[in-house]
Amino acid sequence: MTRKTGQFLLSRREFAVLTGAAAGMTLAPGFSRLAFAAAETADQIVKGKNPAMIIHNAKLAVMETPLELLRNHALTPKSVLFNRLHFPHEGEAAWYATTDAPQRDWTLQVDGLVQRPREVKLADLQRMPQVKRVSVMQCAGNGRSYYAAKQKVAGGQWKNGGMGNVEWEGVPLRKFLDDMKLLPAPSVRWLTAEGWDQPPTPEGSDFSKSYDIDDVALDHAILALAMNGEPIPAVHGGPLRLIIPGFYGNMNVKFLTRLLLMSEQSPSAYQSVGYRFPNHPVEPGQFKAGDYTPQNSRPTYGHQIKSVIFSPLPADRPGRGPVEITGVAFNDGLAPITSVQATADGGKTWVAAEVKPAASPWAWHPWSARATLGAGENNLMCIATDALGRTQPTDGLTRWNPRGYEWNGADRVVIAA
Ligand SMILES: Nc1nc2c(c(=O)[nH]1)N[C@H]1C(S)=C(S)[C@@H](COP(=O)(O)O)O[C@H]1N2
Ligand SMILES: [Mo]
């Protein structure tokens, strides 16, 4: 008991030093760094990140934003924006620092089934007219941990902080493709975006994603060079990132190096089997993570409509009496959000929240609703609806899926008053 308490009293840094030292004695050289990394705080993994970020995977710099930090900003600053990378990057940590954009001679290759393939320099892109898009960036796995109430799903156990409201600026994609005069073949059906990052072994897939060339979402897509008014930090995909407003995080390819116009989708595992959602409801055990095919599933493209409670949170310890419930709501931007309903009594009585304007169709709307907290447990919930009648399931577990994507069940916060 005393020993356990003693361990808890160690700072994370001291704990890291201890585990690093211990690993150094028992493991081969080189492994000690990994063991060391396991106990690092966000700012030690990525320069400039808030040390209070929740670490899901230190080696891949996967980290989520506590809602206490997320709710303080209309636009999510780089210091608290969640992060997700797929490939370990030994020796590249400095490159991923949030404060520095990489100083390399970046080239975007544009090719595929085109008569005139191109190579475009970053400097050329910088000279082209730019547009701004505020858009929610959200990992498709955001909220994955809540599926555990049915059956736990492998992967980062994200709560609600795998998202942020971000301003991107860059070159409109469709205009860029037109201006390039690529002369694509009539058989072109898919646009594929490839990132610079590489899997650690040759058997691994590169990170690349494909989009239906006619998808209206591409009408608003940009080749982004700036995030929140400055060059995109390396860790968030700088110096060049494809931003498709309203699409889940994985569709927004970081470190963009290539655009391909093809008749088929990318064979990358991140397109063909990963980041997909089953076409029909599935039960645990009946459909497994290895069962995805292009026929029985679709990629996680646009955000499912979603709302999240930012306040009060249990740590705010609001007392009994009147309370203002606040939060955010967003969807894929294809239709306006028309209402957010909130309750403080587990759904017996609902109140219509005041939904404030969003910075763009793809940004989140702040909302607030008045309710009263009683003695004991108060079950807060919220549900958003849009002009297409799309709404959130009261029970998000009905959308359980083996990879735990697209959680959008009614958000729930329990407050003891
Ligand atoms: N090249 C590349 N792009 C990528 C990824 C990646 O690992 N490599 N991860 C994707 C995933 S799954 C998400 S959720 C977002 C995360 O963006 P962020 O780290 O800027 O928040 O980037 C996406 N784009
Ligand atoms: Mo993600």
Short mmCIF file of C-alpha atoms and ligand atoms in Angstrom, two decimals:
data_model
loop_
_atom_site.label_atom_id
_atom_site.label_comp_id
_atom_site.label_asym_id
_atom_site.label_seq_id
_atom_site.Cartn_x
_atom_site.Cartn_y
_atom_site.Cartn_z
CA MET A 1 0.00 0.00 0.00
CA THR A 2 2.72 2.47 1.01
CA ARG A 3 4.78 1.51 -2.03
CA LYS A 4 1.82 2.05 -4.32
CA THR A 5 1.08 5.45 -2.81
CA GLY A 6 4.75 6.33 -3.13
CA GLN A 7 4.67 5.58 -6.85
CA PHE A 8 1.66 7.78 -7.36
CA LEU A 9 3.50 10.64 -5.70
CA LEU A 10 6.28 10.54 -8.30
CA SER A 11 6.03 13.20 -10.99
CA ARG A 12 5.58 11.84 -14.52
CA ARG A 13 9.12 12.97 -15.30
CA GLU A 14 10.56 11.05 -12.37
CA PHE A 15 8.51 8.06 -13.38
CA ALA A 16 9.92 8.31 -16.92
CA VAL A 17 13.46 8.44 -15.61
CA LEU A 18 12.79 5.39 -13.48
CA THR A 19 11.21 3.31 -16.23
CA GLY A 20 13.91 4.42 -18.67
CA ALA A 21 16.65 3.35 -16.26
CA ALA A 22 14.95 0.05 -15.50
CA ALA A 23 14.41 -0.75 -19.16
CA GLY A 24 18.00 0.13 -19.94
CA MET A 25 19.15 -2.60 -17.60
CA THR A 26 16.93 -5.35 -18.97
CA LEU A 27 16.40 -4.60 -22.66
CA ALA A 28 18.73 -4.27 -25.60
CA PRO A 29 20.07 -0.77 -26.24
CA GLY A 30 17.65 1.26 -28.31
CA PHE A 31 14.59 -0.13 -26.57
CA SER A 32 15.18 2.03 -23.53
CA ARG A 33 14.11 5.12 -25.49
CA LEU A 34 10.72 3.58 -26.20
CA ALA A 35 10.14 2.61 -22.60
CA PHE A 36 11.17 6.12 -21.71
CA ALA A 37 8.69 7.61 -24.16
CA ALA A 38 5.82 5.67 -22.60
CA ALA A 39 5.72 7.98 -19.60
CA GLU A 40 6.31 11.29 -21.39
CA THR A 41 3.89 14.19 -21.24
CA ALA A 42 2.55 15.77 -24.43
CA ASP A 43 5.05 18.65 -24.40
CA GLN A 44 7.92 16.17 -24.15
CA ILE A 45 6.62 14.23 -27.14
CA VAL A 46 5.71 17.25 -29.27
CA LYS A 47 7.21 20.62 -28.49
CA GLY A 48 4.55 23.22 -27.66
CA LYS A 49 1.75 20.82 -26.72
CA ASN A 50 -0.10 21.40 -23.48
CA PRO A 51 1.25 18.95 -20.87
CA ALA A 52 -2.32 18.19 -19.79
CA MET A 53 -3.12 16.43 -23.10
CA ILE A 54 -4.20 12.80 -22.67
CA ILE A 55 -1.65 10.46 -24.27
CA HIS A 56 -3.01 7.41 -26.10
CA ASN A 57 0.25 6.39 -27.77
CA ALA A 58 3.48 8.23 -26.97
CA LYS A 59 5.48 6.61 -29.78
CA LEU A 60 3.01 7.79 -32.43
CA ALA A 61 2.26 11.09 -30.65
CA VAL A 62 -1.42 10.16 -30.41
CA MET A 63 -3.01 12.54 -27.93
CA GLU A 64 -6.45 13.87 -27.11
CA THR A 65 -7.65 17.18 -25.70
CA PRO A 66 -9.30 17.24 -22.28
CA LEU A 67 -12.64 19.05 -22.69
CA GLU A 68 -11.56 21.48 -19.96
CA LEU A 69 -8.99 22.77 -22.48
CA LEU A 70 -11.04 22.36 -25.66
CA ARG A 71 -13.93 24.47 -24.39
CA ASN A 72 -11.80 27.57 -23.80
CA HIS A 73 -11.31 28.40 -27.48
CA ALA A 74 -13.55 29.23 -30.44
CA LEU A 75 -10.73 28.03 -32.71
CA THR A 76 -8.67 25.19 -31.29
CA PRO A 77 -5.03 26.35 -30.97
CA LYS A 78 -2.15 24.07 -31.98
CA SER A 79 -1.09 23.74 -28.35
CA VAL A 80 -4.21 21.71 -27.55
CA LEU A 81 -5.34 20.26 -30.90
CA PHE A 82 -5.49 16.42 -30.74
CA ASN A 83 -2.93 14.55 -32.78
CA ARG A 84 -2.73 11.28 -34.66
CA LEU A 85 0.15 9.74 -36.63
CA HIS A 86 0.36 6.18 -37.94
CA PHE A 87 4.04 5.50 -38.26
CA PRO A 88 6.76 5.58 -35.63
CA HIS A 89 9.23 8.30 -36.38
CA GLU A 90 12.49 7.52 -34.63
CA GLY A 91 14.81 10.47 -34.99
CA GLU A 92 12.11 12.64 -36.52
CA ALA A 93 10.72 14.05 -33.30
CA ALA A 94 12.16 17.51 -33.88
CA TRP A 95 10.62 17.60 -37.34
CA TYR A 96 7.22 17.16 -35.75
CA ALA A 97 7.60 20.08 -33.36
CA THR A 98 4.42 22.15 -33.31
CA THR A 99 6.30 25.42 -33.55
CA ASP A 100 8.37 24.81 -36.71
CA ALA A 101 7.14 24.14 -40.20
CA PRO A 102 9.60 21.96 -42.06
CA GLN A 103 12.13 23.80 -44.17
CA ARG A 104 12.41 21.34 -47.00
CA ASP A 105 11.97 21.74 -50.72
CA TRP A 106 8.44 20.34 -50.85
CA THR A 107 7.03 19.13 -54.16
CA LEU A 108 3.49 18.01 -54.94
CA GLN A 109 3.31 15.44 -57.73
CA VAL A 110 0.06 15.45 -59.71
CA ASP A 111 -0.28 12.45 -62.01
CA GLY A 112 -2.14 9.22 -62.77
CA LEU A 113 -4.32 8.76 -65.86
CA VAL A 114 -3.45 12.19 -67.21
CA GLN A 115 -1.68 13.29 -70.38
CA ARG A 116 0.27 15.99 -68.59
CA PRO A 117 1.57 15.01 -65.16
CA ARG A 118 2.89 17.93 -63.12
CA GLU A 119 5.24 18.72 -60.29
CA VAL A 120 4.30 21.75 -58.26
CA LYS A 121 6.59 23.44 -55.77
CA LEU A 122 5.38 24.75 -52.45
CA ALA A 123 6.40 28.24 -53.54
CA ASP A 124 4.10 27.95 -56.60
CA LEU A 125 1.18 26.97 -54.36
CA GLN A 126 1.95 29.88 -52.04
CA ARG A 127 1.61 32.30 -54.97
CA MET A 128 -1.88 31.01 -55.94
CA PRO A 129 -5.08 32.66 -54.58
CA GLN A 130 -6.01 31.20 -51.18
CA VAL A 131 -9.34 30.65 -49.40
CA LYS A 132 -10.16 30.01 -45.74
CA ARG A 133 -12.23 27.12 -44.41
CA VAL A 134 -13.07 26.68 -40.74
CA SER A 135 -13.72 22.98 -40.29
CA VAL A 136 -13.97 20.46 -37.49
CA MET A 137 -11.05 18.03 -37.57
CA GLN A 138 -12.21 14.85 -35.87
CA CYS A 139 -10.68 11.40 -35.70
CA ALA A 140 -13.12 8.73 -36.91
CA GLY A 141 -12.22 6.94 -33.65
CA ASN A 142 -13.34 9.87 -31.48
CA GLY A 143 -15.66 8.46 -28.79
CA ARG A 144 -14.46 4.89 -29.40
CA SER A 145 -14.19 4.22 -25.65
CA TYR A 146 -17.97 4.51 -25.27
CA TYR A 147 -18.50 1.39 -27.43
CA ALA A 148 -16.93 -0.57 -24.55
CA ALA A 149 -20.34 -0.51 -22.83
CA LYS A 150 -21.30 -3.15 -25.43
CA GLN A 151 -17.88 -4.62 -26.17
CA LYS A 152 -14.50 -2.93 -25.96
CA VAL A 153 -12.96 -2.14 -29.31
CA ALA A 154 -9.18 -2.24 -29.92
CA GLY A 155 -7.43 1.06 -30.60
CA GLY A 156 -6.99 4.38 -28.83
CA GLN A 157 -9.68 4.71 -26.18
CA TRP A 158 -10.75 8.19 -27.23
CA LYS A 159 -13.32 10.03 -25.22
CA ASN A 160 -14.73 13.19 -26.83
CA GLY A 161 -11.47 15.12 -27.20
CA GLY A 162 -10.30 13.70 -30.53
CA MET A 163 -11.64 16.77 -32.31
CA GLY A 164 -11.01 20.47 -32.77
CA ASN A 165 -12.45 23.48 -34.63
CA VAL A 166 -9.71 24.72 -36.93
CA GLU A 167 -9.22 27.43 -39.54
CA TRP A 168 -7.42 26.19 -42.64
CA GLU A 169 -6.24 28.28 -45.57
CA GLY A 170 -5.07 27.16 -48.96
CA VAL A 171 -5.61 26.69 -52.68
CA PRO A 172 -9.07 25.50 -53.79
CA LEU A 173 -8.61 21.91 -55.03
CA ARG A 174 -10.95 21.89 -58.05
CA LYS A 175 -9.64 25.16 -59.42
CA PHE A 176 -6.09 23.91 -58.93
CA LEU A 177 -6.80 20.69 -60.86
CA ASP A 178 -8.47 22.69 -63.68
CA ASP A 179 -5.63 25.22 -63.85
CA MET A 180 -3.05 22.43 -64.11
CA LYS A 181 -4.61 21.36 -67.45
CA LEU A 182 -3.72 17.75 -66.77
CA LEU A 183 -5.95 16.36 -69.55
CA PRO A 184 -7.31 13.43 -67.51
CA ALA A 185 -8.55 10.28 -69.26
CA PRO A 186 -12.34 9.83 -69.39
CA SER A 187 -11.96 6.73 -67.20
CA VAL A 188 -10.84 8.80 -64.17
CA ARG A 189 -13.24 8.14 -61.26
CA TRP A 190 -11.12 8.56 -58.11
CA LEU A 191 -8.77 11.11 -56.65
CA THR A 192 -6.10 9.62 -54.38
CA ALA A 193 -4.02 11.68 -51.94
CA GLU A 194 -0.72 10.33 -50.63
CA GLY A 195 1.26 11.44 -47.59
CA TRP A 196 5.03 11.68 -47.22
CA ASP A 197 5.17 9.46 -44.13
CA GLN A 198 6.20 5.86 -44.60
CA PRO A 199 5.43 2.62 -42.77
CA PRO A 200 8.36 1.20 -40.81
CA THR A 201 8.46 -2.01 -42.88
CA PRO A 202 8.06 -2.48 -46.65
CA GLU A 203 4.99 -4.73 -46.13
CA GLY A 204 3.10 -1.83 -44.55
CA SER A 205 0.74 0.38 -46.56
CA ASP A 206 1.51 4.03 -47.17
CA PHE A 207 -1.03 6.46 -45.80
CA SER A 208 -3.20 7.29 -48.78
CA LYS A 209 -6.90 7.97 -49.19
CA SER A 210 -9.26 8.06 -52.17
CA TYR A 211 -12.31 10.19 -52.93
CA ASP A 212 -14.99 9.86 -55.58
CA ILE A 213 -13.94 12.51 -58.08
CA ASP A 214 -17.56 13.76 -58.32
CA ASP A 215 -18.11 14.05 -54.54
CA VAL A 216 -19.52 17.51 -53.75
CA ALA A 217 -17.27 17.59 -50.67
CA LEU A 218 -14.32 18.08 -53.04
CA ASP A 219 -15.91 21.36 -54.22
CA HIS A 220 -14.84 22.86 -50.88
CA ALA A 221 -11.56 21.02 -50.47
CA ILE A 222 -8.29 22.94 -50.29
CA LEU A 223 -4.58 22.27 -50.53
CA ALA A 224 -3.95 23.82 -47.13
CA LEU A 225 -0.76 25.74 -46.37
CA ALA A 226 -1.90 27.45 -43.17
CA MET A 227 -3.67 26.48 -39.96
CA ASN A 228 -5.12 29.11 -37.62
CA GLY A 229 -3.28 31.86 -39.52
CA GLU A 230 0.24 30.41 -39.61
CA PRO A 231 2.10 27.75 -41.60
CA ILE A 232 0.72 24.31 -40.68
CA PRO A 233 2.86 22.87 -37.87
CA ALA A 234 4.73 19.78 -38.99
CA VAL A 235 2.89 17.57 -36.52
CA HIS A 236 -0.46 18.58 -38.07
CA GLY A 237 0.61 17.78 -41.61
CA GLY A 238 2.71 20.77 -42.67
CA PRO A 239 3.81 22.13 -44.95
CA LEU A 240 0.94 20.86 -47.13
CA ARG A 241 -2.26 19.08 -46.20
CA LEU A 242 -5.38 18.12 -48.10
CA ILE A 243 -8.36 19.48 -46.19
CA ILE A 244 -11.81 18.19 -47.09
CA PRO A 245 -14.15 20.19 -44.87
CA GLY A 246 -16.73 18.03 -43.10
CA PHE A 247 -14.79 14.77 -43.59
CA TYR A 248 -13.38 12.65 -40.76
CA GLY A 249 -9.74 13.23 -39.83
CA ASN A 250 -8.28 10.27 -41.74
CA MET A 251 -9.56 11.71 -45.04
CA ASN A 252 -7.44 14.84 -44.50
CA VAL A 253 -4.05 13.59 -45.65
CA LYS A 254 -1.11 15.23 -43.90
CA PHE A 255 2.31 15.89 -45.49
CA LEU A 256 0.66 15.80 -48.94
CA THR A 257 3.14 14.75 -51.63
CA ARG A 258 0.98 13.34 -54.39
CA LEU A 259 -2.43 13.62 -56.02
CA LEU A 260 -3.36 10.79 -58.37
CA LEU A 261 -6.27 10.71 -60.82
CA MET A 262 -7.23 7.08 -61.35
CA SER A 263 -10.03 4.76 -62.46
CA GLU A 264 -9.70 2.79 -59.20
CA GLN A 265 -9.32 3.55 -55.50
CA SER A 266 -5.97 3.33 -53.77
CA PRO A 267 -5.00 -0.24 -52.79
CA SER A 268 -3.70 1.18 -49.47
CA ALA A 269 -4.97 -0.77 -46.47
CA TYR A 270 -6.03 2.60 -45.00
CA GLN A 271 -8.58 2.83 -47.82
CA SER A 272 -9.53 -0.77 -48.62
CA VAL A 273 -9.92 -2.33 -45.15
CA GLY A 274 -9.17 0.38 -42.57
CA TYR A 275 -11.31 3.41 -41.73
CA ARG A 276 -14.49 1.79 -42.94
CA PHE A 277 -17.99 1.49 -41.49
CA PRO A 278 -20.21 -1.58 -42.05
CA ASN A 279 -23.15 -1.05 -44.43
CA HIS A 280 -25.50 -2.92 -42.07
CA PRO A 281 -25.75 -3.03 -38.27
CA VAL A 282 -23.37 -5.63 -36.82
CA GLU A 283 -23.01 -7.36 -33.47
CA PRO A 284 -19.76 -8.12 -31.61
CA GLY A 285 -18.38 -11.50 -32.65
CA GLN A 286 -20.55 -11.70 -35.75
CA PHE A 287 -18.46 -9.24 -37.81
CA LYS A 288 -14.79 -8.77 -37.04
CA ALA A 289 -12.13 -6.17 -37.76
CA GLY A 290 -10.71 -8.45 -40.49
CA ASP A 291 -14.07 -8.86 -42.26
CA TYR A 292 -14.23 -5.50 -44.03
CA THR A 293 -14.53 -5.53 -47.81
CA PRO A 294 -15.39 -2.71 -50.22
CA GLN A 295 -18.74 -4.49 -50.72
CA ASN A 296 -19.88 -4.76 -47.09
CA SER A 297 -18.62 -1.35 -45.91
CA ARG A 298 -17.98 2.25 -46.88
CA PRO A 299 -15.12 4.61 -46.00
CA THR A 300 -15.61 6.98 -43.06
CA TYR A 301 -16.20 10.06 -45.21
CA GLY A 302 -18.45 12.81 -43.76
CA HIS A 303 -18.94 13.46 -40.03
CA GLN A 304 -22.08 11.91 -38.60
CA ILE A 305 -24.13 14.62 -36.91
CA LYS A 306 -22.86 15.03 -33.37
CA SER A 307 -23.12 17.20 -30.26
CA VAL A 308 -20.93 17.21 -27.17
CA ILE A 309 -21.43 18.73 -23.71
CA PHE A 310 -18.54 21.01 -22.71
CA SER A 311 -20.03 22.32 -19.48
CA PRO A 312 -20.78 21.48 -16.77
CA LEU A 313 -18.28 18.64 -16.44
CA PRO A 314 -18.13 16.62 -13.20
CA ALA A 315 -14.92 18.41 -12.13
CA ASP A 316 -16.74 21.78 -12.31
CA ARG A 317 -18.82 20.58 -9.32
CA PRO A 318 -21.87 22.73 -10.01
CA GLY A 319 -24.29 22.84 -7.08
CA ARG A 320 -28.03 22.24 -7.07
CA GLY A 321 -30.19 24.81 -8.84
CA PRO A 322 -30.16 26.52 -12.24
CA VAL A 323 -27.34 25.56 -14.57
CA GLU A 324 -26.34 26.49 -18.08
CA ILE A 325 -25.48 23.46 -20.16
CA THR A 326 -23.16 24.38 -23.03
CA GLY A 327 -21.50 22.47 -25.81
CA VAL A 328 -20.92 22.25 -29.53
CA ALA A 329 -22.70 20.62 -32.47
CA PHE A 330 -21.63 19.87 -36.03
CA ASN A 331 -22.19 17.60 -39.01
CA ASP A 332 -20.73 17.08 -42.49
CA GLY A 333 -21.78 20.56 -43.61
CA LEU A 334 -24.29 19.29 -46.19
CA ALA A 335 -27.27 20.75 -44.27
CA PRO A 336 -27.59 23.28 -41.46
CA ILE A 337 -27.97 22.16 -37.85
CA THR A 338 -31.57 23.03 -36.96
CA SER A 339 -31.77 22.14 -33.27
CA VAL A 340 -29.96 20.86 -30.22
CA GLN A 341 -32.11 19.36 -27.45
CA ALA A 342 -30.66 19.06 -23.98
CA THR A 343 -31.84 17.37 -20.79
CA ALA A 344 -30.59 17.27 -17.21
CA ASP A 345 -32.93 14.50 -16.04
CA GLY A 346 -31.96 11.61 -18.29
CA GLY A 347 -34.49 12.50 -20.99
CA LYS A 348 -37.70 13.02 -18.99
CA THR A 349 -37.76 16.69 -20.00
CA TRP A 350 -35.91 18.21 -22.93
CA VAL A 351 -35.17 21.88 -23.58
CA ALA A 352 -34.32 23.45 -26.92
CA ALA A 353 -30.83 24.90 -26.73
CA GLU A 354 -29.94 28.25 -28.21
CA VAL A 355 -27.75 27.27 -31.17
CA LYS A 356 -25.23 29.99 -32.01
CA PRO A 357 -23.91 30.60 -35.54
CA ALA A 358 -20.92 28.59 -36.76
CA ALA A 359 -17.97 30.11 -38.61
CA SER A 360 -18.78 27.97 -41.68
CA PRO A 361 -21.03 25.04 -42.64
CA TRP A 362 -18.24 22.66 -41.46
CA ALA A 363 -17.36 24.42 -38.22
CA TRP A 364 -18.98 23.64 -34.92
CA HIS A 365 -21.87 25.61 -33.45
CA PRO A 366 -21.65 26.57 -29.79
CA TRP A 367 -24.98 26.04 -28.01
CA SER A 368 -26.39 26.61 -24.56
CA ALA A 369 -29.48 25.49 -22.67
CA ARG A 370 -30.87 26.30 -19.23
CA ALA A 371 -31.77 23.50 -16.87
CA THR A 372 -31.97 22.82 -13.15
CA LEU A 373 -29.85 20.37 -11.20
CA GLY A 374 -31.50 18.44 -8.39
CA ALA A 375 -30.08 16.61 -5.41
CA GLY A 376 -28.18 13.42 -6.28
CA GLU A 377 -27.32 12.21 -9.78
CA ASN A 378 -28.24 14.40 -12.73
CA ASN A 379 -28.08 12.77 -16.15
CA LEU A 380 -27.23 15.38 -18.75
CA MET A 381 -27.68 14.53 -22.43
CA CYS A 382 -27.82 16.35 -25.77
CA ILE A 383 -28.98 15.49 -29.28
CA ALA A 384 -28.57 17.56 -32.46
CA THR A 385 -30.72 17.44 -35.61
CA ASP A 386 -30.13 18.95 -39.05
CA ALA A 387 -32.29 20.21 -41.91
CA LEU A 388 -32.13 16.81 -43.63
CA GLY A 389 -33.73 15.28 -40.52
CA ARG A 390 -30.48 13.55 -39.59
CA THR A 391 -30.15 13.14 -35.84
CA GLN A 392 -28.12 11.27 -33.22
CA PRO A 393 -29.14 7.90 -31.81
CA THR A 394 -30.14 8.13 -28.13
CA ASP A 395 -28.20 4.90 -27.72
CA GLY A 396 -24.92 5.16 -29.65
CA LEU A 397 -24.28 1.45 -29.05
CA THR A 398 -26.73 0.67 -31.86
CA ARG A 399 -23.88 1.76 -34.16
CA TRP A 400 -21.31 -0.54 -32.53
CA ASN A 401 -18.68 -1.60 -35.07
CA PRO A 402 -15.47 -3.65 -34.72
CA ARG A 403 -13.14 -0.70 -35.24
CA GLY A 404 -15.14 1.66 -33.08
CA TYR A 405 -15.64 4.46 -35.61
CA GLU A 406 -18.11 7.30 -35.97
CA TRP A 407 -19.44 7.36 -32.40
CA ASN A 408 -22.31 9.87 -32.35
CA GLY A 409 -24.63 8.59 -29.63
CA ALA A 410 -26.36 11.20 -27.46
CA ASP A 411 -23.60 12.60 -25.28
CA ARG A 412 -24.00 11.89 -21.56
CA VAL A 413 -22.51 13.60 -18.53
CA VAL A 414 -23.41 12.57 -14.98
CA ILE A 415 -23.27 15.36 -12.39
CA ALA A 416 -23.65 14.68 -8.68
CA ALA A 417 -25.17 17.80 -7.12
N1 LIG B 1 -0.07 11.42 -44.00
C1 LIG B 1 -0.89 11.16 -42.97
N2 LIG B 1 -2.08 11.79 -42.90
C2 LIG B 1 -2.93 11.55 -41.88
C3 LIG B 1 -2.61 10.60 -40.87
C4 LIG B 1 -1.33 9.97 -40.95
O1 LIG B 1 -0.95 9.17 -40.09
N3 LIG B 1 -0.51 10.27 -42.01
N4 LIG B 1 -3.52 10.35 -39.87
C5 LIG B 1 -4.93 10.67 -40.17
C6 LIG B 1 -5.83 10.57 -39.04
S1 LIG B 1 -6.42 9.03 -38.67
C7 LIG B 1 -6.31 11.67 -38.39
S2 LIG B 1 -7.45 11.55 -37.16
C8 LIG B 1 -5.81 13.03 -38.71
C9 LIG B 1 -5.27 13.68 -37.47
O2 LIG B 1 -4.95 15.01 -37.72
P1 LIG B 1 -4.18 15.87 -36.62
O3 LIG B 1 -3.10 15.02 -36.06
O4 LIG B 1 -3.69 17.10 -37.31
O5 LIG B 1 -5.18 16.22 -35.55
O6 LIG B 1 -4.82 13.01 -39.72
C10 LIG B 1 -5.03 12.07 -40.76
N5 LIG B 1 -4.10 12.23 -41.83
MO MO B 2 -8.09 9.25 -37.01
#
